[in-house]
Amino acid sequence: MPVPHVARLARNPWGLALLLVVALLGLAWLSLSWGYLAFSYQEIWEIIQGRLLGRELELGRSQIIWEVRLPRLATALAAGAALGLSGAIYQGLLLNPLADPYTLGVSSGAALGAAGVITLGFWGPAWLSNPITPTVGAFGGAAVTLLAVMALARERDGSLPPTSLILSGVIMSTILSAGLSFLKYLAGDQVSSIIFWLLGSFVARTWLDALLVTVFFLPALLVALASAVDLNVMTLGLDQARTLGVNTKGTRRRLLAVASLAAASAVAVSGIIGFVGLITPHLIRLLIGPDHRALIPLSALAGAVLLGAADWVARAVLPGEIPVGVLTALLAGPVFLVIFRRQARRLTRG
Amino acid sequence: MAEELAELAAQDLAFGYDGRLILRDLTLGFQAGGLFFLVGPNGAGKSTLLALLAGLLAPTQGRVLLRGQPLSSFSPRELARLLALAPQKSTFSLPFTVAEVVAMGRRPYLGRWGRLSPRDQEKVDLALTRLGLESLAGRPITTLSGGEAQRAVIARTLAQDTPVILLDEPTASLDIHQSLGLMGLLRELAAEGRAIIVVSHDLTLAAVYAQEMVFLKKGRLVASGPLAQTLTPELLELVFEAEARVWADEFTGGLAISWRPRPNLGPSAS
């Protein structure tokens, strides 16, 4: 038999999974040990064990690990995983390499929700001005936007054509951006707190933030894995999927819902962090091929590694801390351009 | 024709939207072991009929019976184990390999995580072999030519291993060598006891390979029955508005057709 021509760099998803897990552990160690104060591997381990087992510890140093660096790392990893997962689902479902939480307007909705709550906090009752309310606002904004986009795109027979979905998403995003600009104008001198939230950052994230994302990420991952075969079949076209016994309407709705909830939870705790959801599935697809049974979990894992690494660089490597959303946009933007060019060229060559 | 005994049957089938019927008064039966050719001019409603038979469209009136039961009484998975459809056009957006695409035909038999059993793998390999795709098995489907991709889609339909197989213009992108091979394969599949229903524009192939013909025109059934009784110059002229000669051809063992040339695309003299 001739050597099969396979345009895949690594044929074994388990090998890549192992590599990503090792990268994740290495990254965790780097993130926890590096910083203004350095920690050794043993000390980190003792603090984590001590906290879990309720031992007496030196308060200051153990607080830095347990209440600052570890929750921040956990939030970044969970948000990265949620963004990678939702990107993989959106791209497979809509068969559009540009589909991600941004194209569907989910992120803009979240941003407007958060900015709205922050602005209200300037004049409204005091309880509105606390770290939790922007998160709740973001979540509400994302959910309402997704429902509106789906309602706009829905055909009479209840189907959701990919092109209508993306067009509706772009239209909604434009309207929401205008709303956001209006809020910034209203906020006047206090506009910086909105802008800082929008830039995307994991500064001062708590265990609660990590938990919020995880609560939405895990069920989304399970639903996506259970639908991965059907998602593969649906890429052949909805009619073909139906003749193969796939409930295309139900599967599409279910996947859109879980991907959007996962993305919304990530935006809610981290602000706007672009490109992770867009670029991670592309990279993984390039490495192991388009099978969603491997693509979905590995995109989540790689999203966690990428965003965790970006946050570590933003916090500990660069001379002054910069918002991680700026960093991911600066680094991943050009990578995305390269991928986009390659695909465009392949399409024009036919 | 006894529709109740047919593997697949249409009963008083009609389909339309906005009050306009595209298909009407269709009563037809497709028996197991038969190779049926569904023919008619453009716009006759052939593809619509195929979509109705496959359960992709819901009839406006009447119903489709599969083994005597209405299509709606089957779960999607049960239906997919009984009836397969090879569409005319497929768009491949992701670089799945040919083997992976063909394996998707096993979807109605797989568990939640999609693991192929040795039996599933056997069916996939057999389908690849029958369509002559072994050497292309590892190629990304996005890099195939039109004919190769069409064969991959038919192989996927074969891997589904159903008693009823519907094919929409299966030879449209195939060369004559491949078309003849495919027709031989369809004959084999019918001999295995399956009902094979082919929508085709190629009356030359139909004249050689069809056992039964179904003629549609303007959404109505004009005639149906065994090849020798239905493929007549009178019926061809009625359906296609072209003058034809039909004769028994000992070279093919079937019928042969030739057509009287026409000067242009204007209305015909008759």
XYZ file of C-alpha atoms in Angstrom:
620
model
C 0.000 0.000 0.000
C 1.299 3.479 -0.782
C 2.216 5.694 2.133
C -0.996 7.491 3.064
C -0.728 11.185 2.451
C -1.898 12.674 5.714
C -1.591 16.381 6.321
C -1.210 15.920 10.040
C 1.884 16.535 12.090
C 1.055 14.243 14.989
C -1.234 11.295 14.380
C -1.572 10.307 18.003
C -3.893 12.510 20.109
C -2.745 10.790 23.305
C 0.836 11.873 22.696
C -0.275 15.463 22.290
C -2.482 15.174 25.378
C 0.493 13.949 27.408
C 2.654 16.779 26.090
C 0.002 19.341 27.028
C -0.419 17.893 30.527
C 3.356 18.107 31.078
C 3.296 21.690 29.796
C 0.415 22.439 32.152
C 2.300 21.083 35.175
C 5.461 22.962 34.209
C 3.450 26.113 33.744
C 1.770 25.673 37.130
C 5.155 25.366 38.792
C 6.529 28.439 36.996
C 3.444 30.529 37.778
C 3.455 29.661 41.448
C 7.198 29.987 42.057
C 8.060 33.073 40.009
C 7.109 36.578 40.986
C 8.018 39.378 43.378
C 8.674 36.644 45.964
C 10.231 33.362 44.844
C 9.037 29.999 46.125
C 10.742 26.636 45.902
C 8.968 23.546 44.659
C 9.024 22.041 48.173
C 7.578 25.136 49.794
C 4.712 25.359 47.276
C 3.924 21.706 47.836
C 4.018 22.126 51.640
C 1.697 25.127 51.492
C -0.834 23.351 49.265
C -0.738 20.214 51.422
C -0.893 22.272 54.589
C -3.924 24.239 53.397
C -5.732 21.115 52.301
C -4.978 19.264 55.556
C -5.507 22.305 57.799
C -1.930 22.507 59.173
C -0.367 25.600 60.800
C 1.574 27.634 58.219
C 3.446 30.894 58.030
C 0.551 33.221 57.209
C 2.117 35.718 54.784
C 3.882 33.352 52.423
C 1.117 30.773 52.406
C -1.412 33.502 51.632
C 0.540 34.540 48.537
C 0.337 31.007 47.175
C -3.118 29.975 48.366
C -5.047 33.220 48.107
C -3.253 35.077 45.323
C -1.239 32.988 42.872
C -3.156 29.690 42.975
C -6.664 31.155 42.489
C -5.293 33.418 39.747
C -3.669 30.458 37.996
C -6.810 28.337 38.403
C -9.012 31.104 36.983
C -6.697 31.648 34.004
C -6.556 27.909 33.256
C -10.321 27.479 33.581
C -11.023 30.534 31.410
C -8.506 29.366 28.786
C -10.057 25.903 28.756
C -13.565 27.361 28.438
C -12.494 29.643 25.555
C -10.660 26.814 23.736
C -13.651 24.515 24.177
C -16.199 27.043 22.962
C -14.028 27.976 19.975
C -13.708 24.319 18.925
C -17.472 23.801 19.224
C -18.399 27.019 17.367
C -15.970 26.342 14.514
C -17.153 22.742 14.075
C -20.808 23.649 14.340
C -20.789 26.695 12.078
C -18.069 25.347 9.749
C -16.558 28.761 9.890
C -12.900 29.208 10.800
C -13.694 32.685 12.112
C -16.392 31.540 14.532
C -15.680 32.188 18.180
C -17.386 33.932 21.119
C -16.601 37.292 19.473
C -18.121 36.597 16.074
C -21.334 35.502 17.737
C -21.563 38.666 19.824
C -21.389 36.738 23.091
C -18.263 38.598 24.242
C -19.640 42.020 23.322
C -22.793 41.211 25.231
C -20.753 40.233 28.256
C -18.664 43.404 27.979
C -21.725 45.639 27.777
C -23.311 43.838 30.721
C -20.229 44.325 32.872
C -19.691 47.931 31.809
C -23.359 48.651 32.491
C -23.073 47.369 36.031
C -19.798 49.251 36.620
C -21.368 52.495 35.363
C -24.476 52.011 37.477
C -22.168 51.482 40.435
C -20.951 55.113 40.151
C -24.362 56.516 41.005
C -26.410 53.551 42.168
C -26.606 51.952 45.590
C -23.318 51.055 47.264
C -23.890 47.302 46.966
C -23.472 47.574 43.205
C -19.815 48.570 43.581
C -18.141 45.318 44.481
C -15.961 42.853 42.564
C -18.779 40.344 41.945
C -21.353 42.532 40.204
C -19.461 43.089 36.897
C -19.220 39.311 36.627
C -22.953 38.910 37.086
C -23.546 41.714 34.584
C -21.228 40.084 32.044
C -23.008 36.814 32.413
C -26.429 38.328 31.962
C -25.223 40.350 28.962
C -23.757 37.262 27.265
C -26.870 35.170 27.838
C -29.269 37.861 26.597
C -27.085 38.515 23.525
C -26.902 34.839 22.605
C -30.674 34.459 22.891
C -31.168 37.580 20.755
C -28.672 36.394 18.107
C -30.310 32.969 17.947
C -33.784 34.515 17.706
C -32.587 36.826 14.900
C -31.005 33.968 12.952
C -33.796 31.442 13.449
C -35.680 30.406 10.332
C -39.385 29.691 10.294
C -38.780 25.942 10.569
C -36.629 26.451 13.677
C -33.286 25.849 11.947
C -30.266 28.089 12.525
C -28.255 28.540 9.299
C -24.549 29.209 10.052
C -24.333 32.285 7.836
C -27.392 33.891 9.441
C -25.958 33.182 12.885
C -22.659 34.880 12.091
C -24.325 37.828 10.372
C -26.680 38.284 13.320
C -23.695 38.039 15.653
C -21.777 40.703 13.783
C -24.813 43.013 13.667
C -25.437 42.544 17.389
C -21.747 43.151 18.152
C -21.854 46.440 16.268
C -24.923 47.613 18.145
C -23.455 46.497 21.475
C -20.150 48.281 20.772
C -22.071 51.497 20.218
C -23.794 50.913 23.547
C -20.415 50.363 25.164
C -19.047 53.608 23.732
C -22.079 55.419 25.123
C -21.429 53.955 28.580
C -17.772 55.027 28.427
C -18.948 58.519 27.551
C -21.392 58.497 30.480
C -18.717 57.270 32.873
C -16.647 60.418 32.262
C -13.669 60.608 34.612
C -14.280 57.098 35.882
C -13.982 55.543 32.420
C -10.689 53.900 33.409
C -12.379 51.246 35.543
C -14.470 50.153 32.550
C -11.486 50.200 30.213
C -9.386 48.182 32.620
C -12.088 45.541 32.879
C -12.430 45.416 29.111
C -8.682 44.890 28.585
C -8.940 41.493 30.216
C -6.908 40.523 33.241
C -6.599 37.931 35.973
C -5.335 40.339 38.650
C -6.874 39.593 42.059
C -8.996 36.677 40.914
C -10.399 34.479 43.656
C -11.331 30.832 44.069
C -14.913 31.920 43.462
C -13.989 33.095 39.942
C -12.248 29.808 39.171
C -15.250 27.918 40.511
C -17.723 29.945 38.439
C -15.935 29.083 35.181
C -15.435 25.435 36.176
C -19.128 25.014 36.970
C -19.975 25.954 33.378
C -16.927 24.443 31.715
C -17.228 20.875 33.001
C -20.829 20.187 31.920
C -20.068 21.865 28.586
C -17.081 19.552 28.084
C -19.167 16.473 28.880
C -22.011 17.491 26.553
C -19.515 18.312 23.786
C -17.674 14.991 24.155
C -20.952 13.081 24.066
C -21.910 14.925 20.850
C -18.462 14.801 19.216
C -19.306 11.970 16.786
C -22.494 13.739 15.743
C -20.554 16.975 15.298
C -18.139 15.118 12.979
C -21.052 13.791 10.944
C -22.716 17.229 10.835
C -19.660 18.703 9.096
C -20.703 16.626 6.036
C -23.880 18.703 5.801
C -27.077 18.673 7.837
C -29.075 16.513 5.395
C -26.368 13.867 5.339
C -26.194 13.957 9.131
C -29.962 13.479 9.303
C -29.888 10.439 7.026
C -27.216 9.067 9.372
C -29.643 9.339 12.283
C -28.389 12.559 13.879
C -30.924 14.867 15.513
C -29.304 17.926 13.940
C -31.573 20.582 15.440
C -31.268 19.305 18.985
C -27.527 18.711 18.774
C -26.905 22.163 17.334
C -29.007 23.890 19.972
C -27.438 21.942 22.812
C -23.897 22.622 21.605
C -24.530 26.336 20.975
C -25.962 26.686 24.465
C -23.120 24.970 26.337
C -20.380 26.636 24.272
C -21.910 30.054 24.863
C -22.379 29.514 28.586
C -18.749 28.375 28.903
C -17.541 31.390 26.895
C -19.747 33.766 28.887
C -18.392 32.456 32.174
C -14.830 32.993 30.906
C -15.559 36.545 29.745
C -17.378 37.207 33.008
C -14.314 36.527 35.168
C -11.561 37.735 32.851
C -12.921 40.540 30.692
C -12.175 40.544 26.995
C -9.405 38.106 26.089
C -9.298 37.720 22.345
C -7.909 35.063 20.019
C -7.563 32.171 22.505
C -10.908 30.699 21.449
C -10.190 31.436 17.805
C -6.648 30.204 17.481
C -6.446 27.168 19.778
C -8.755 24.904 17.729
C -6.838 25.866 14.551
C -3.535 24.834 16.099
C -4.909 21.536 17.418
C -6.640 20.741 14.113
C -3.349 21.349 12.327
C -1.650 18.877 14.673
C -4.105 16.000 14.996
C -6.809 16.535 12.365
C -10.476 17.502 12.587
C -11.942 14.598 14.633
C -13.918 16.384 17.356
C -13.559 13.479 19.787
C -9.907 14.522 20.179
C -10.155 18.126 18.990
C -12.619 19.228 21.672
C -10.796 18.027 24.808
C -7.366 18.957 23.410
C -8.537 22.466 22.453
C -9.715 22.927 26.032
C -6.401 21.655 27.403
C -4.349 23.765 24.992
C -6.520 26.831 25.707
C -5.710 26.412 29.397
C -1.976 26.113 28.698
C -1.964 29.107 26.327
C -3.905 31.457 28.575
C -2.069 30.254 31.702
C 1.244 30.916 29.959
C 0.108 34.309 28.679
C -0.989 35.325 32.148
C 2.321 34.167 33.636
C 4.248 36.207 31.069
C 2.013 39.231 31.643
C 2.496 39.031 35.413
C 5.939 37.673 36.121
C 8.167 37.867 33.058
C 7.578 41.344 31.674
C 9.072 44.230 33.675
C 5.677 45.726 34.533
C 2.347 43.903 34.592
C 0.292 44.419 31.431
C -3.306 43.248 30.902
C -3.178 39.716 29.558
C -5.867 40.485 26.952
C -3.472 42.967 25.325
C -0.706 40.369 25.325
C -2.817 37.609 23.737
C -4.020 40.002 21.050
C -0.468 41.155 20.284
C 0.974 37.622 20.141
C -1.898 35.648 18.678
C -3.087 38.237 16.189
C -0.142 37.728 13.790
C -0.350 33.931 14.179
C -3.978 34.126 13.236
C -3.169 36.252 10.212
C -0.745 33.566 8.996
C -3.369 30.828 9.415
C -5.955 32.973 7.718
C -3.662 33.683 4.745
C -2.828 29.997 4.341
C -6.507 29.058 4.323
C -7.424 31.850 1.944
C -4.686 30.738 -0.436
C -5.816 27.114 -0.264
C -9.381 28.194 -1.026
C -8.427 30.316 -4.016
C -6.283 27.486 -5.405
C -9.306 25.183 -5.053
C -48.289 -2.745 -7.677
C -48.714 -3.948 -4.112
C -47.269 -1.037 -2.146
C -47.771 -2.891 1.123
C -45.300 -5.578 0.062
C -42.730 -3.117 -1.186
C -39.595 -2.370 0.812
C -40.240 1.346 0.293
C -43.487 2.849 -0.980
C -45.143 6.186 -1.606
C -48.904 6.471 -0.994
C -50.823 9.378 -2.551
C -47.718 11.463 -1.980
C -47.836 15.205 -2.576
C -45.416 17.940 -1.666
C -45.453 21.684 -2.063
C -45.192 24.997 -0.297
C -47.021 28.290 -0.370
C -50.030 26.469 -1.813
C -48.120 25.291 -4.905
C -47.612 21.555 -5.353
C -44.254 20.372 -6.772
C -45.257 16.719 -6.605
C -48.734 15.221 -6.563
C -50.690 11.932 -6.689
C -47.634 9.730 -6.396
C -48.250 6.092 -5.555
C -45.249 3.871 -6.096
C -43.570 0.792 -4.688
C -39.894 -0.176 -4.637
C -39.337 -3.891 -4.051
C -36.322 -5.505 -2.420
C -33.854 -6.837 -4.965
C -34.809 -4.228 -7.561
C -32.646 -1.653 -9.302
C -34.924 1.316 -9.990
C -34.129 4.285 -12.210
C -36.046 7.467 -11.498
C -35.933 9.627 -14.630
C -37.560 12.734 -15.999
C -36.688 16.152 -17.403
C -35.244 18.918 -15.248
C -37.760 20.201 -12.737
C -39.787 16.979 -12.792
C -39.422 16.682 -8.999
C -36.947 13.786 -8.911
C -34.746 15.177 -6.158
C -37.796 16.299 -4.174
C -39.181 12.767 -4.391
C -35.849 11.395 -3.219
C -35.822 13.776 -0.229
C -39.385 12.714 0.641
C -38.478 9.025 0.361
C -35.463 9.592 2.611
C -37.562 11.393 5.226
C -35.692 14.687 4.771
C -38.901 16.447 3.733
C -42.317 15.937 5.300
C -45.044 15.263 2.693
C -47.834 17.801 2.301
C -50.206 14.902 1.667
C -49.908 11.143 1.722
C -47.106 9.181 3.303
C -43.995 7.135 2.723
C -43.995 3.560 3.977
C -40.828 1.661 4.836
C -41.512 -2.068 5.235
C -45.197 -1.202 5.593
C -44.661 1.324 8.414
C -44.848 5.102 7.985
C -41.381 6.752 8.048
C -42.430 8.871 11.031
C -42.846 5.735 13.171
C -39.093 5.049 13.045
C -36.553 6.654 15.359
C -33.791 8.517 13.477
C -31.332 5.743 14.324
C -33.675 2.929 13.215
C -34.361 4.772 9.980
C -30.636 5.266 9.344
C -30.098 1.516 9.706
C -32.740 0.823 7.026
C -32.311 3.604 4.509
C -29.264 5.452 3.178
C -29.031 8.412 0.800
C -26.019 9.351 -1.313
C -26.563 13.016 -2.195
C -25.461 14.437 -5.511
C -23.319 17.205 -4.092
C -21.332 17.203 -0.888
C -19.223 19.984 0.473
C -16.310 18.980 2.625
C -15.107 21.748 4.898
C -12.759 19.835 7.198
C -9.836 17.599 6.178
C -11.232 14.285 7.419
C -9.540 11.339 5.691
C -11.515 9.251 3.195
C -11.484 6.344 5.684
C -12.868 8.636 8.406
C -15.671 9.901 6.155
C -16.616 6.353 5.125
C -16.548 5.294 8.795
C -19.159 7.999 9.507
C -21.567 5.711 7.641
C -21.416 3.501 10.739
C -22.872 6.278 12.923
C -26.306 4.540 13.267
C -24.612 1.499 14.835
C -22.090 3.213 17.114
C -22.222 3.969 20.812
C -21.923 7.452 22.241
C -18.135 7.654 21.941
C -18.066 6.390 18.366
C -15.671 3.483 18.767
C -15.685 1.169 15.707
C -16.104 -2.541 16.465
C -14.193 -5.057 14.298
C -17.479 -5.625 12.438
C -17.826 -1.870 11.793
C -14.236 -1.756 10.554
C -14.966 -4.706 8.262
C -17.942 -2.882 6.714
C -15.842 0.264 6.240
C -13.014 -1.684 4.576
C -15.474 -3.525 2.348
C -17.089 -0.247 1.252
C -13.659 1.262 0.491
C -12.730 -1.805 -1.571
C -16.016 -1.899 -3.473
C -15.548 1.728 -4.565
C -11.858 1.217 -5.365
C -10.763 3.708 -2.707
C -8.205 1.623 -0.782
C -5.244 3.647 -1.991
C -7.012 6.925 -1.146
C -8.097 5.838 2.358
C -5.571 8.066 4.132
C -6.040 11.136 1.931
C -7.835 14.221 3.302
C -11.201 14.343 1.566
C -10.712 18.055 0.881
C -7.891 17.190 -1.559
C -9.887 14.748 -3.728
C -11.165 15.340 -7.259
C -14.921 15.521 -7.868
C -15.178 11.903 -8.998
C -13.090 10.624 -6.088
C -15.186 12.590 -3.590
C -18.392 11.253 -5.122
C -17.093 7.701 -4.774
C -16.213 8.416 -1.138
C -19.779 9.609 -0.477
C -21.186 6.450 -2.092
C -18.767 4.336 -0.029
C -20.043 6.084 3.119
C -23.605 5.199 2.073
C -22.550 1.576 1.510
C -20.884 1.405 4.930
C -24.312 2.228 6.353
C -25.300 -1.288 5.177
C -29.014 -0.614 4.651
C -31.671 -2.628 2.779
C -32.725 0.541 0.913
C -30.195 2.795 -0.833
C -31.124 6.034 -2.611
C -28.599 7.680 -4.937
C -28.962 11.130 -6.484
C -27.088 11.385 -9.826
C -24.338 9.007 -8.662
C -22.518 9.078 -12.020
C -22.630 12.867 -12.468
C -18.875 13.372 -11.853
C -17.672 9.907 -12.891
C -16.009 9.011 -16.187
C -17.440 6.178 -18.301
C -15.063 3.558 -16.873
C -16.089 4.455 -13.310
C -19.791 4.802 -14.232
C -19.863 1.272 -15.654
C -18.095 -0.036 -12.550
C -20.570 1.731 -10.295
C -23.542 0.348 -12.244
C -22.111 -3.154 -11.912
C -21.804 -2.552 -8.173
C -25.423 -1.318 -7.921
C -26.534 -4.457 -9.753
C -24.600 -6.533 -7.200
C -26.201 -4.649 -4.317
C -29.675 -5.250 -5.749
C -28.829 -8.950 -6.176
C -27.980 -8.999 -2.449
C -31.678 -8.253 -1.874
C -31.531 -4.502 -1.417
C -33.822 -1.970 -3.056
C -31.627 0.426 -5.043
C -33.211 3.657 -6.260
C -31.178 5.847 -8.613
C -32.062 9.314 -9.833
C -30.290 9.756 -13.149
C -30.169 11.823 -16.292
C -28.260 9.084 -18.079
C -30.861 7.150 -20.059
C -28.155 5.184 -21.884
C -27.041 3.664 -18.582
C -30.657 3.176 -17.502
C -31.439 1.297 -20.729
C -28.700 -1.202 -19.907
C -28.839 -1.486 -16.134
C -32.340 -0.618 -14.884
C -34.739 -3.373 -13.931
C -37.572 -0.976 -13.270
C -38.157 2.551 -14.550
C -40.072 5.401 -12.943
C -40.893 8.337 -15.238
C -41.743 11.699 -13.687
C -42.819 14.873 -15.440
C -43.945 18.164 -13.915
C -44.400 16.592 -10.509
C -46.558 13.717 -11.695
C -45.906 10.044 -12.211
C -46.154 9.319 -15.953
C -45.335 5.624 -15.935
C -43.530 2.971 -13.934
C -42.722 -0.647 -14.532
C -40.160 -3.106 -15.902
C -37.601 -1.628 -18.292
C -38.705 -3.484 -21.434
C -42.323 -2.360 -21.027
C -41.709 1.281 -20.153
C -38.663 2.360 -22.139
C -40.566 2.922 -25.379
C -40.194 5.672 -28.006
C -43.764 6.851 -27.266
C -43.145 7.285 -23.561
C -39.721 8.880 -24.097
C -41.233 11.421 -26.454
C -44.078 12.128 -24.042
C -41.743 12.636 -21.078
C -38.672 14.201 -22.676
C -40.186 15.826 -25.780
C -37.538 14.293 -28.007
C -37.821 11.722 -30.724
C -36.118 8.430 -29.833
C -35.470 4.996 -31.157
C -35.181 2.052 -28.770
C -33.923 -1.409 -29.674
C -32.632 -4.553 -28.048
C -28.845 -4.394 -28.167
C -26.984 -7.695 -28.070
C -23.674 -5.972 -27.315
C -24.940 -4.793 -23.892
C -27.637 -7.392 -23.394
C -30.010 -4.533 -22.653
C -31.723 -1.812 -24.620
C -30.152 0.987 -26.600
C -31.532 4.453 -27.341
C -30.710 6.950 -30.031
C -32.153 10.444 -30.352
C -33.109 12.512 -33.380
C -31.028 15.712 -33.408
C -32.754 19.041 -32.791
C -31.694 22.325 -34.447
C -31.845 24.545 -31.343
C -33.399 25.041 -27.908
C -36.664 26.461 -29.232
C -40.033 24.744 -28.708
C -40.289 21.337 -30.356
C -42.356 20.915 -33.501
C -44.613 18.264 -31.942
